[in-house]
XYZ file of C-alpha atoms in Angstrom:
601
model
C 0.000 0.000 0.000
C 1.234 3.741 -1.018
C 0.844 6.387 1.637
C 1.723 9.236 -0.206
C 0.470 10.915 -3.601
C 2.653 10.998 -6.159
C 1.959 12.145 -9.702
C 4.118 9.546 -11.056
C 4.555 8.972 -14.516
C 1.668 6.815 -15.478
C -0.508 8.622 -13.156
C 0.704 11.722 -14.579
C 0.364 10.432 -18.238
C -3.209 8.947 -17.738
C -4.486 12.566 -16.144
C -3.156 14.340 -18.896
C -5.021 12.146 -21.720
C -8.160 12.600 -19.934
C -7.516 16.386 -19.392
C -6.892 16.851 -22.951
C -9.924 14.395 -24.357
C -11.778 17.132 -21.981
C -10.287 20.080 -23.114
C -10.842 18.872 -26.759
C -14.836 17.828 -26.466
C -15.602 21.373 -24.371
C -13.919 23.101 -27.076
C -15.962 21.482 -30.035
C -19.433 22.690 -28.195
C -18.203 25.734 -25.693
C -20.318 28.793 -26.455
C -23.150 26.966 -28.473
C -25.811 27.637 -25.691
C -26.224 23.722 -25.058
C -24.521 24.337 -21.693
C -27.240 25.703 -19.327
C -30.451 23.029 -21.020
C -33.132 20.696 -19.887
C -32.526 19.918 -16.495
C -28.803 22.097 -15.852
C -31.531 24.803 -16.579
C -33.443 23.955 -13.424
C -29.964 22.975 -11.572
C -28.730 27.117 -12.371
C -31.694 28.940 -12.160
C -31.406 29.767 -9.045
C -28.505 31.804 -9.543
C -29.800 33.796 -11.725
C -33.045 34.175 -9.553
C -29.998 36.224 -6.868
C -27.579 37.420 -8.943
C -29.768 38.897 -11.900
C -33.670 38.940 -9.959
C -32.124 39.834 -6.994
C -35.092 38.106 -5.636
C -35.382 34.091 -4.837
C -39.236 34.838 -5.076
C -40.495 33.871 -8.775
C -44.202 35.791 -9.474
C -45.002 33.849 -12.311
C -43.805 30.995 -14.960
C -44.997 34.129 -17.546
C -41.106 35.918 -16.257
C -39.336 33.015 -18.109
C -41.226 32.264 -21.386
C -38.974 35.404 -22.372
C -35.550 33.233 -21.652
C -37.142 30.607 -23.453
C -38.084 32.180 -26.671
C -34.608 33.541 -26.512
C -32.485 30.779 -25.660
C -34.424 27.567 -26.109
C -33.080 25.861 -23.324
C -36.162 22.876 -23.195
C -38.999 21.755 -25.565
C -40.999 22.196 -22.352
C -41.033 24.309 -19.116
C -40.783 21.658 -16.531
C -37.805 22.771 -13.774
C -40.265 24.508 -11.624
C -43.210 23.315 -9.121
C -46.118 25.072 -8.913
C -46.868 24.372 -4.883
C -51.047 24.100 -3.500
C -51.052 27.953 -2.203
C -49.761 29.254 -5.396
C -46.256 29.796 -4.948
C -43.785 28.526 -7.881
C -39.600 27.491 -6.886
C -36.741 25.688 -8.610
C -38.063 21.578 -8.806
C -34.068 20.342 -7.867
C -31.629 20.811 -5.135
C -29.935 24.035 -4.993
C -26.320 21.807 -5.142
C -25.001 22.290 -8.645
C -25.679 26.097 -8.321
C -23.456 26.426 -5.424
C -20.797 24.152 -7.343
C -21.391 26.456 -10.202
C -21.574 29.858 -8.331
C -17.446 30.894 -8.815
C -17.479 30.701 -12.033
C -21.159 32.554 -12.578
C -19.314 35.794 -10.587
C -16.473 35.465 -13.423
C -19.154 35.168 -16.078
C -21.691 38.292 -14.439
C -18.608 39.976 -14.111
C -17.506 40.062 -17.932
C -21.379 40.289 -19.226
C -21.413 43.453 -16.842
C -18.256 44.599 -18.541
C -18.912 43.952 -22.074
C -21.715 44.393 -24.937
C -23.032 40.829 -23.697
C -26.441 40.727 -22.038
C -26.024 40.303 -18.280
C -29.320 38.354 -18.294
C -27.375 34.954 -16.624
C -27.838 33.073 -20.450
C -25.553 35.195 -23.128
C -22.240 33.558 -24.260
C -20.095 34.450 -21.200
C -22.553 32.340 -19.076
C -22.694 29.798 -21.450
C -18.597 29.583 -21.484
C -17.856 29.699 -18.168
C -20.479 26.718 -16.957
C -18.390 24.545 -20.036
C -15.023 25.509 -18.495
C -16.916 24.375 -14.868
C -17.810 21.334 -15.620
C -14.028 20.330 -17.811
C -12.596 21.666 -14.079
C -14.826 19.694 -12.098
C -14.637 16.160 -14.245
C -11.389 16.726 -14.335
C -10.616 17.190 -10.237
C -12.835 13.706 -10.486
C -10.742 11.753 -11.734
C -7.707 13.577 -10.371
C -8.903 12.555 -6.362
C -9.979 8.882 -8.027
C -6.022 8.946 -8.777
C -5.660 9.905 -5.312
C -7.444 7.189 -3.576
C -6.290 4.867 -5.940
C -2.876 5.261 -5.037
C -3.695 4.692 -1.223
C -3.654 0.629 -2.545
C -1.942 0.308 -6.144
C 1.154 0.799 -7.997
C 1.233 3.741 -10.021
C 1.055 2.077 -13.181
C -2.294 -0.284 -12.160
C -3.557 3.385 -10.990
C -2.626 4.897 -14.224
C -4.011 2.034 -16.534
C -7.093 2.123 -14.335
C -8.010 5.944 -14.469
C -8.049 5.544 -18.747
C -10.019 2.379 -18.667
C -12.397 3.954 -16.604
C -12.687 7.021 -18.623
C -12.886 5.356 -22.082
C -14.062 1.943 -20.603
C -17.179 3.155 -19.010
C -20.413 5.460 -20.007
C -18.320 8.221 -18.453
C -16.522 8.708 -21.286
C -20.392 9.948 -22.665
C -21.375 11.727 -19.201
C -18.742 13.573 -18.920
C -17.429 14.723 -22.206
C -18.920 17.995 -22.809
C -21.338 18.220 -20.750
C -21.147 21.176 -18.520
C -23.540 21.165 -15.777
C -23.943 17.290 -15.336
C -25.055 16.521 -11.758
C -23.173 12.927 -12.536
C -20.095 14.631 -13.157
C -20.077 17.064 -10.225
C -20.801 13.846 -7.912
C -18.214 12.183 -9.225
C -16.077 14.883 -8.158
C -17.397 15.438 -4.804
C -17.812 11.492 -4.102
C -14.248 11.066 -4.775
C -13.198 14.433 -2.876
C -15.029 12.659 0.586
C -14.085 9.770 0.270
C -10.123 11.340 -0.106
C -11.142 13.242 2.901
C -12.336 10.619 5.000
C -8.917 8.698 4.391
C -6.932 11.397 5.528
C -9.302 12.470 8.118
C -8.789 8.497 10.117
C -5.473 8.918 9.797
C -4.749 12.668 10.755
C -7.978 13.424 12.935
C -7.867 16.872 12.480
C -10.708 19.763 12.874
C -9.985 21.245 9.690
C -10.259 17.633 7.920
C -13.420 16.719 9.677
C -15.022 20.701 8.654
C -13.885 19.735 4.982
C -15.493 16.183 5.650
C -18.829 17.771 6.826
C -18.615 20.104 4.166
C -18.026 18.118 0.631
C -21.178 15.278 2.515
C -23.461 18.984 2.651
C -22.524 19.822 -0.869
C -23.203 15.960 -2.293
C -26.691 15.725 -0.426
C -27.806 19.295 -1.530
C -27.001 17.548 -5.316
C -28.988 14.140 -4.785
C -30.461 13.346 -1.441
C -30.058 10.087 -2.063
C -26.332 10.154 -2.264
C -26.403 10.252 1.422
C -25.924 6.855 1.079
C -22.034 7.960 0.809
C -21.852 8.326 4.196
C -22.370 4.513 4.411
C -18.864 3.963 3.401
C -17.277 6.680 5.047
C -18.523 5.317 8.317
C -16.703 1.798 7.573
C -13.740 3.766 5.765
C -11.580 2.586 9.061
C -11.602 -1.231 7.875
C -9.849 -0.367 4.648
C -6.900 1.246 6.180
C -4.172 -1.154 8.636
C -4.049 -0.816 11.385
C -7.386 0.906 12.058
C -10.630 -0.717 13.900
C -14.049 -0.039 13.029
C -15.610 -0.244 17.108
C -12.575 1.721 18.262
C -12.559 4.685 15.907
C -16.323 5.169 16.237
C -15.568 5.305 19.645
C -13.023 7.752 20.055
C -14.769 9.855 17.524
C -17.591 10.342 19.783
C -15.215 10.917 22.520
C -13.882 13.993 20.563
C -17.310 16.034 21.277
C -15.755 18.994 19.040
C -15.245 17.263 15.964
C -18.751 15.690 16.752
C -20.502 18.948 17.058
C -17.967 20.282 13.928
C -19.468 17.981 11.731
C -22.835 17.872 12.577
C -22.773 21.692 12.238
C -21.354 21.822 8.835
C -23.639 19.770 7.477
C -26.879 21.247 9.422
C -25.572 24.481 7.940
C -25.551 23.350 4.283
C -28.983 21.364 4.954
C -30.285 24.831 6.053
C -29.551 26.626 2.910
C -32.194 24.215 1.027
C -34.721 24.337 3.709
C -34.004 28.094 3.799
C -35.191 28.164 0.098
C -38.240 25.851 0.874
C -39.312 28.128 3.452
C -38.817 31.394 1.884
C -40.012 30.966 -1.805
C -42.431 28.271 -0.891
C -44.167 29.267 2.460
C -42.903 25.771 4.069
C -39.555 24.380 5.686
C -40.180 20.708 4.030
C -41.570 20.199 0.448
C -42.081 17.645 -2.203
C -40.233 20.181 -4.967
C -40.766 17.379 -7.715
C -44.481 17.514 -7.132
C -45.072 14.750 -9.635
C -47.223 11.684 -8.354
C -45.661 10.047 -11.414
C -42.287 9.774 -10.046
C -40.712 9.215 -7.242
C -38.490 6.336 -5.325
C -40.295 3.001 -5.183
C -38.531 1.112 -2.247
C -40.932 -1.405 -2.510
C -41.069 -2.336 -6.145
C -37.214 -1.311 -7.604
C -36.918 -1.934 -11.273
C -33.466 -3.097 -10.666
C -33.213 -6.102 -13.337
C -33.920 -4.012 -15.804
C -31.794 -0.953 -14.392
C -28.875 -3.571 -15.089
C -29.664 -5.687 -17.989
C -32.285 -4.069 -19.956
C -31.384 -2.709 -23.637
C -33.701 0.350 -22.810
C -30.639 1.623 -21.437
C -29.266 -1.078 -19.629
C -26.185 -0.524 -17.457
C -24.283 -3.429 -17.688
C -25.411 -4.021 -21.751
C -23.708 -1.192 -22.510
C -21.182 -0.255 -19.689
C -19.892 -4.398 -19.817
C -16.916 -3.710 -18.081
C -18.757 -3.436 -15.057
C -20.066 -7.260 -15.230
C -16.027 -8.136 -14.916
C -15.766 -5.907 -11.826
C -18.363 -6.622 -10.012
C -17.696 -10.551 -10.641
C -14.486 -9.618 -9.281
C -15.575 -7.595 -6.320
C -17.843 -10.473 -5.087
C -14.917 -12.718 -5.498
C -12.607 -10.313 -3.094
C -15.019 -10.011 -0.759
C -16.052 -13.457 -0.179
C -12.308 -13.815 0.146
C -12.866 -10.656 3.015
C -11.166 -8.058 1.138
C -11.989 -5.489 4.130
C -11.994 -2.510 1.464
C -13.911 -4.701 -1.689
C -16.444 -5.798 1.244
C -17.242 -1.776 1.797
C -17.380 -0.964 -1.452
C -19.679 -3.811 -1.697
C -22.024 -2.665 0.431
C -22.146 0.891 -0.610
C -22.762 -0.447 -4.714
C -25.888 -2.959 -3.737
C -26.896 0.057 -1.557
C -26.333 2.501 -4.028
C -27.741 0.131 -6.798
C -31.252 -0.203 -5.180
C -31.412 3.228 -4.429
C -30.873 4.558 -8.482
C -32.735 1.395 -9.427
C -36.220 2.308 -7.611
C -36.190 5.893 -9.384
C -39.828 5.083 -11.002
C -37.953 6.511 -14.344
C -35.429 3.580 -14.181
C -33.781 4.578 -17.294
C -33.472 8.135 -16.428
C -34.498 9.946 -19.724
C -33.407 9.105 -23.247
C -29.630 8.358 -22.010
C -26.728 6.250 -22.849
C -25.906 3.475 -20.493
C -27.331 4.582 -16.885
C -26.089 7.920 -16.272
C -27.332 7.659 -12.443
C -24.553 5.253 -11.890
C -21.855 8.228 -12.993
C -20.972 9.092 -9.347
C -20.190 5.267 -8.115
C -17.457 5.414 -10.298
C -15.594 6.787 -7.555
C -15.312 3.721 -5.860
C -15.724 1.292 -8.459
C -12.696 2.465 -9.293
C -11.274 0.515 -6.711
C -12.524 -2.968 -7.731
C -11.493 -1.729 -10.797
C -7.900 -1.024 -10.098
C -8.109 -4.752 -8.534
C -9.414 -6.118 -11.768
C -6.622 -4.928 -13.648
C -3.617 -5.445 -11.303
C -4.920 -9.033 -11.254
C -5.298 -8.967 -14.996
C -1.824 -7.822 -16.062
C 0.496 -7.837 -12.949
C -0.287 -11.105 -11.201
C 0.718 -14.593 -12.558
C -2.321 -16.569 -11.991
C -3.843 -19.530 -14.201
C -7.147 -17.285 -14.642
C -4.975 -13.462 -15.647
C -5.269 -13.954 -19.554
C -9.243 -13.887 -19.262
C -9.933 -10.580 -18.095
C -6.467 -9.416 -19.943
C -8.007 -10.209 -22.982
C -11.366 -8.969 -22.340
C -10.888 -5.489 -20.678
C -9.616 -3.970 -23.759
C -12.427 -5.525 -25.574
C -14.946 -4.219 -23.087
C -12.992 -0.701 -23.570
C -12.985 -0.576 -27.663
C -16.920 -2.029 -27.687
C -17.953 0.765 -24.810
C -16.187 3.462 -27.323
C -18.010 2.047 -30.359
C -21.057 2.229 -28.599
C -20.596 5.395 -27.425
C -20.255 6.600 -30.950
C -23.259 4.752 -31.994
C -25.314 6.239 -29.334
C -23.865 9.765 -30.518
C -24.616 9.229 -34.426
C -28.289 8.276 -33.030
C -27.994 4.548 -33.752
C -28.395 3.905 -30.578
C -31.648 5.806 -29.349
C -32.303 5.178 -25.153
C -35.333 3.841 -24.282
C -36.480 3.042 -27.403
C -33.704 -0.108 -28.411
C -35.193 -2.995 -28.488
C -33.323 -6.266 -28.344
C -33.509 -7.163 -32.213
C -32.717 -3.666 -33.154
C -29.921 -3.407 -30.388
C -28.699 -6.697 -32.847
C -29.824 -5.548 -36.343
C -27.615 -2.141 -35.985
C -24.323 -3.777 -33.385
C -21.882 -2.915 -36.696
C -23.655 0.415 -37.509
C -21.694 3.715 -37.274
C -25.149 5.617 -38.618
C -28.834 4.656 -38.091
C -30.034 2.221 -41.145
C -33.462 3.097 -42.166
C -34.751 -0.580 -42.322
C -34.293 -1.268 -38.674
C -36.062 1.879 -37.657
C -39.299 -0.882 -37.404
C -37.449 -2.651 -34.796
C -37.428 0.119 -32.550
C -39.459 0.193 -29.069
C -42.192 2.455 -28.169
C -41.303 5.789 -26.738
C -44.023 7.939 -24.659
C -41.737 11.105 -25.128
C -42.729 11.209 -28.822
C -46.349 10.499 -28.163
C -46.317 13.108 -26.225
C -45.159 15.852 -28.196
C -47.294 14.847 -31.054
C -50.282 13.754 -29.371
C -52.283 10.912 -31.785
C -55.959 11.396 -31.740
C -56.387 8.296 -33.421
C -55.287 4.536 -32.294
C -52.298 3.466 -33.802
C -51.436 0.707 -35.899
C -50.281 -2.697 -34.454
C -52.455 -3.063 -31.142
C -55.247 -5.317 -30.450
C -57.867 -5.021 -28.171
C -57.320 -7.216 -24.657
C -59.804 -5.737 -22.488
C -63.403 -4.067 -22.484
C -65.042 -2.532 -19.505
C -68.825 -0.888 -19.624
C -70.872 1.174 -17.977
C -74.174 1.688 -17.948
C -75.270 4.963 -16.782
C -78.588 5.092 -14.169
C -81.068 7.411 -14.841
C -80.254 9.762 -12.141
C -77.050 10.681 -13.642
C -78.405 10.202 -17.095
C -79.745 13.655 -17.377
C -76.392 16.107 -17.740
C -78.361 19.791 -16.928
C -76.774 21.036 -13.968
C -74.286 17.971 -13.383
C -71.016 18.813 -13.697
C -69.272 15.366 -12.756
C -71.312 12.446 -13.975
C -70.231 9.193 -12.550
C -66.774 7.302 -14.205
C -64.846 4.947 -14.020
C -61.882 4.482 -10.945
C -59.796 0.916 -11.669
C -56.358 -0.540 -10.522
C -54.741 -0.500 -13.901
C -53.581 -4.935 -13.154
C -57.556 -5.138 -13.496
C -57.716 -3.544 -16.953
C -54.406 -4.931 -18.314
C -51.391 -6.829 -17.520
C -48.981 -5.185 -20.502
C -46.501 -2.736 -19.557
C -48.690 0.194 -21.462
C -51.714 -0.193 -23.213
C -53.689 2.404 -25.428
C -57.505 3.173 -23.413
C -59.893 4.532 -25.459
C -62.526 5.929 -23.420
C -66.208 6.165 -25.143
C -68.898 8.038 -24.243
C -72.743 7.574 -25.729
C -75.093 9.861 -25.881
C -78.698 9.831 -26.707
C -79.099 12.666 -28.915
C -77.037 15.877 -28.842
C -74.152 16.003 -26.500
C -73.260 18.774 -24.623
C -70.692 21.156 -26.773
C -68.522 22.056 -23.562
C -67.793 18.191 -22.573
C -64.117 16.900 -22.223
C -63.589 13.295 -21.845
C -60.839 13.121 -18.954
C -58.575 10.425 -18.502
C -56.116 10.174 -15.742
C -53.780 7.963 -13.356
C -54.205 8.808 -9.145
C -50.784 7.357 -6.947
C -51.452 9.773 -3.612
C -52.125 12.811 -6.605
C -53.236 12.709 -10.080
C -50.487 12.101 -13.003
C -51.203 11.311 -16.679
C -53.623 13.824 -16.892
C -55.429 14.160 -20.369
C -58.494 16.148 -20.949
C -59.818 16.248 -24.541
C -62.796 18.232 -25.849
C -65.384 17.179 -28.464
C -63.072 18.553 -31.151
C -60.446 16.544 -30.419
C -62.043 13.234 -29.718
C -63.584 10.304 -32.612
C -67.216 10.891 -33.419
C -69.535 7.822 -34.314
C -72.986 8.580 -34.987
C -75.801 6.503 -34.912
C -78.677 7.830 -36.782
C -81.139 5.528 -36.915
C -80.759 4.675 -32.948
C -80.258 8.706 -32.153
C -76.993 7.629 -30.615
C -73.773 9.633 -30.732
C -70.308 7.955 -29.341
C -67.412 10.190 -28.187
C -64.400 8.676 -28.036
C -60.944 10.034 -26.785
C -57.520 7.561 -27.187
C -55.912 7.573 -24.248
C -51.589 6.557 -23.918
C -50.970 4.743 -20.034
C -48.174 6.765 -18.629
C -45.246 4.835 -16.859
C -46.994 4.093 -13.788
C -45.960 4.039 -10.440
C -47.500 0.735 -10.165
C -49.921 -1.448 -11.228
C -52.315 -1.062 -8.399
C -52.385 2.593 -9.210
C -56.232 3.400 -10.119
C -56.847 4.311 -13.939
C -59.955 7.171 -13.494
C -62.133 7.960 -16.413
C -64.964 10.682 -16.396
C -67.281 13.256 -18.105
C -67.135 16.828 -17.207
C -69.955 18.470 -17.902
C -68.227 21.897 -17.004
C -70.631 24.090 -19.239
C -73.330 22.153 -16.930
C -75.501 21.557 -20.362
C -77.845 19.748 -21.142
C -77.672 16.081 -22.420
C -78.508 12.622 -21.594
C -75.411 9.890 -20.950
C -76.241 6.206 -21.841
C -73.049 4.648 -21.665
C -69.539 4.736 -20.605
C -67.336 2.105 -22.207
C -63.082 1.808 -21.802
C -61.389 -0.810 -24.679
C -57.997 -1.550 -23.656
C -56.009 -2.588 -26.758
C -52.175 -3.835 -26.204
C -49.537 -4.477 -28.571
C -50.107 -7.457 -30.969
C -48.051 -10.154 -30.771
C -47.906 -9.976 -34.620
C -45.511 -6.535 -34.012
């Protein structure tokens, strides 16, 4: 084991490759105005709700349609929460803006200076967040180096830091991409853990400040990441000489360091809750306010998480499969440090794998596992010091297949890039069809899975081709709710979606029939209810199929419905008239036809 940091020459070598693959990708896209986008939009927003505002308190979601029809930062406005008593704040953690807030100041500062627009979005802003997030990758993998070199020879550390930049679906988080919460996590993760190490062995206030500190910072960017703290707590059994009981022991006996780090990180806990409280009227909120997602503990999607095309970590990050065959092995053999990072990857493997959006948008590989790279590194490192510097009867298999692994991650990075390789939508005979294309063929585009995103953005009044029907579910309407004159909400329908279907999505088309005229104001509604509505849809009579019935004065609205990705199956489907022009009209029927995809397509 090495003590003390060195940039040696591989270590040296390996940082500077990365640095310069880095410095090469920001420079292709800095100043484009990708930079501050889609969610990073959300993450920075609320610096320029202090610096440029000068007021954390947003009016109205009218104050940034401006921004958007400027700078196009999302096809939708969806980083803010519109709370129950009307108030409106910033739907993620205030983390990456702190991260980010040095190098805003530098950017304000110039737009103030120059003909640029100091309206937190011109080119200067745009610049600086790129430069950020090179600086931040970078210091990643630069502390990865560090903790590496607590256990391995500089070479297996220097080998190890470019396999895990090229080898993994880093090599796509991080290249480029400014304000990726992924890639500041990886930084901090591998900053605490760096800190904790030094911390057991120097037990200093300063260290233990700095400890309390970085954990603050990585919880204000994912909550969930507290789960870091898991294996700082055991961080004593990796290092000789040190015992887990005893160290816990004498850390509570040092009340100052106690109350030291406890304060740091009720300080940095306080500057979210702060927020909560003064933008939203409340110390504790729900800022995602979507019943359609959240963390199912109960019901984690974690097979498919790993193995599934639709992003699939381990299909297209394969590496992984060889190091965490290898950290089982080293822990069964009680490998004190494999065992904790053992513990902290099934932990931290459940916890990204229960996200009810399991593949986390339309990414490559799973992004949410960018920040355990920090200490996969480690199992890593053992992996390839077994691999090409240990004579053993077993070495030439993962020798040969690492750099394998390595060249098929970059080739599908590249695919995924080019578009061959689309996110949720692959499909395991398309994933197949296109493994030797560089640039999506046309005749596979049939192979191709289903994707809600697109749906949604072109909404389909009409059912599409290729689904059958599985399910139909009537009924009939009793005369007192019959007549519509003064009834605004006629009865519906309220089942778990497992009683209407057992396919992953269906298509619902929800029919209503009327005797005679129907009122003009009507909207069919269709919705999903998991402790709040999601999946709303409301359509009016000009949006909806019209069947007519003349010769039994019977006329049948029907609106097409797409299932959402549900929380879970016992989550109740609702359907319903809304009579809100309270006309008048008489309801016969209500009828829901569930049609599924045919096993034909």
């Amino acid at each position: 084991m090495t003590s003390n940091f060195k940039l040696n020459r591989s270590t040296l070598v390996a940082l500077l490759v990365i640095g310069a693959f880095l410095i090469f990708e920001t420079s292709r896209v800095i100043g484009d105005g990708g930079a501050i986008t889609w969610d990073a939009f959300g993450f920075y927003y609320y610096l320029k709700l202090i610096f440029v505002d000068h007021s954390l308190i947003l009016e109205s979601l009218d104050s940034i349609k401006p921004i958007f029809e400027k700078y196009d930062p999302s096809t939708t406005l969806y980083q803010f929460t519109t709370l129950p008593n009307g108030r409106i704040i910033v739907r993620y953690p205030i983390g990456q803006a702190l991260l980010y807030l040095p190098f805003f100041i530098i950017a304000h500062i110039t737009a103030l200076l120059s003909d640029f627009p100091a309206d937190g979005f011109s080119k200067p802003y745009d610049i600086a967040m790129r430069i950020g997030g090179l600086i931040y990758h970078f210091l990643g993998f630069y502390f990865v180096g560090r903790i590496l070199r607590l256990h391995f020879s500089d070479k297996v550390v220097g080998i190890t830091l470019v396999v895990l930049f090229f080898g993994t679906n880093a090599f796509s988080l991080f290249m480029g991409s400014a304000l990726s919460a992924q890639g500041s996590l990886f930084f901090l993760v591998a900053w605490f853990i760096w800190l904790v190490d030094r911390y057991f062995k120097e037990k200093t206030n300063g260290l233990i400040i700095g400890v309390g500190c970085v954990f603050g910072l990585i919880c204000l960017n994912r909550p969930t990441d507290f789960v870091t703290l898991i294996p700082a707590i055991l961080w004593p059994l990796t290092i000789p000489g040190l015992f887990l009981k005893e160290e816990i022991k004498s850390f509570f006996k040092r009340k100052k360091q106690v109350f030291l780090l406890i304060g740091t990180i009720v300080f940095f806990a306080f500057i979210q809750f702060g927020y909560w409280k003064y933008a939203g009227g409340s110390w504790f909120i729900d800022s995602y306010g979507n019943p359609a997602e959240g963390l199912d503990f109960l019901s984690p999607h974690t097979i498919p998480f790993l193995f599934s095309f639709k992003s699939g970590w381990l299909v297209y990050t394969p590496l992984m499969i060889l190091v965490l065959i290898f950290l089982i092995y080293k822990s069964y053999k009680k490998d004190r440090t494999m065992q904790v990072v053992l513990i902290y990857t099934v932990l931290f493997i459940y916890l990204a794998s229960s996200w009810t959006n399991w593949w986390y948008g339309n990414g490559f590989s799973q992004r949410a596992m960018g920040q355990a790279y920090a200490l996969l590194s480690i199992p890593l490192a053992g992996l390839i010091n077994f691999a090409f510097f240990k004579k053993h009867k077993f070495s030439f298999l993962p020798a040969i297949l690492i750099p394998v692994f390595v060249v098929l991650s970059i080739w599908q990075t590249k695919q995924f890039h080019n578009g061959v390789l689309t996110g949720e939508t692959v499909t395991a005979d398309y994933y197949f069809a296109s493994f030797f294309d560089l640039y999506q063929n046309p005749e596979n585009k049939d192979l191709l899975g289903f994707s809600h995103y697109d749906i949604y953005m072109q909404p389909n009044y009409n059912l599409p081709d290729g689904y059958e029907l599985a399910n139909t579910v009537e009924l009939a309407v009793d005369e007192e709710n019959q007549n519509l004159a003064g009834n605004e909400w006629p009865k519906g329908f309220s089942i778990p979606y497992k009683d209407l279907s057992d396919a992953d999505y269906s298509f619902i088309l929800f029919s209503a029939v009327f005797e005679g005229s129907p009122p003009k104001s009507a909207v069919l509604v269709t919705t999903f209810n998991h402790n709040g509505a999601y999946g709303y849809q409301g359509r009016d009579f000009p949006q909806v199929l019209v069947d007519t019935n003349f010769v039994a004065n019977l006329y049948t609205a029907t609106s097409v419905y797409l299932t959402p990705p549900m929380r879970s199956t016992n989550d109740k489907f609702s359907a319903y008239l809304w009579n809100r022009g309270l006309e008048a009209g008489i309801l016969k029927e209500l009828r829901l036809e569930v049609f599924v995809k045919s096993e034909d397509n």
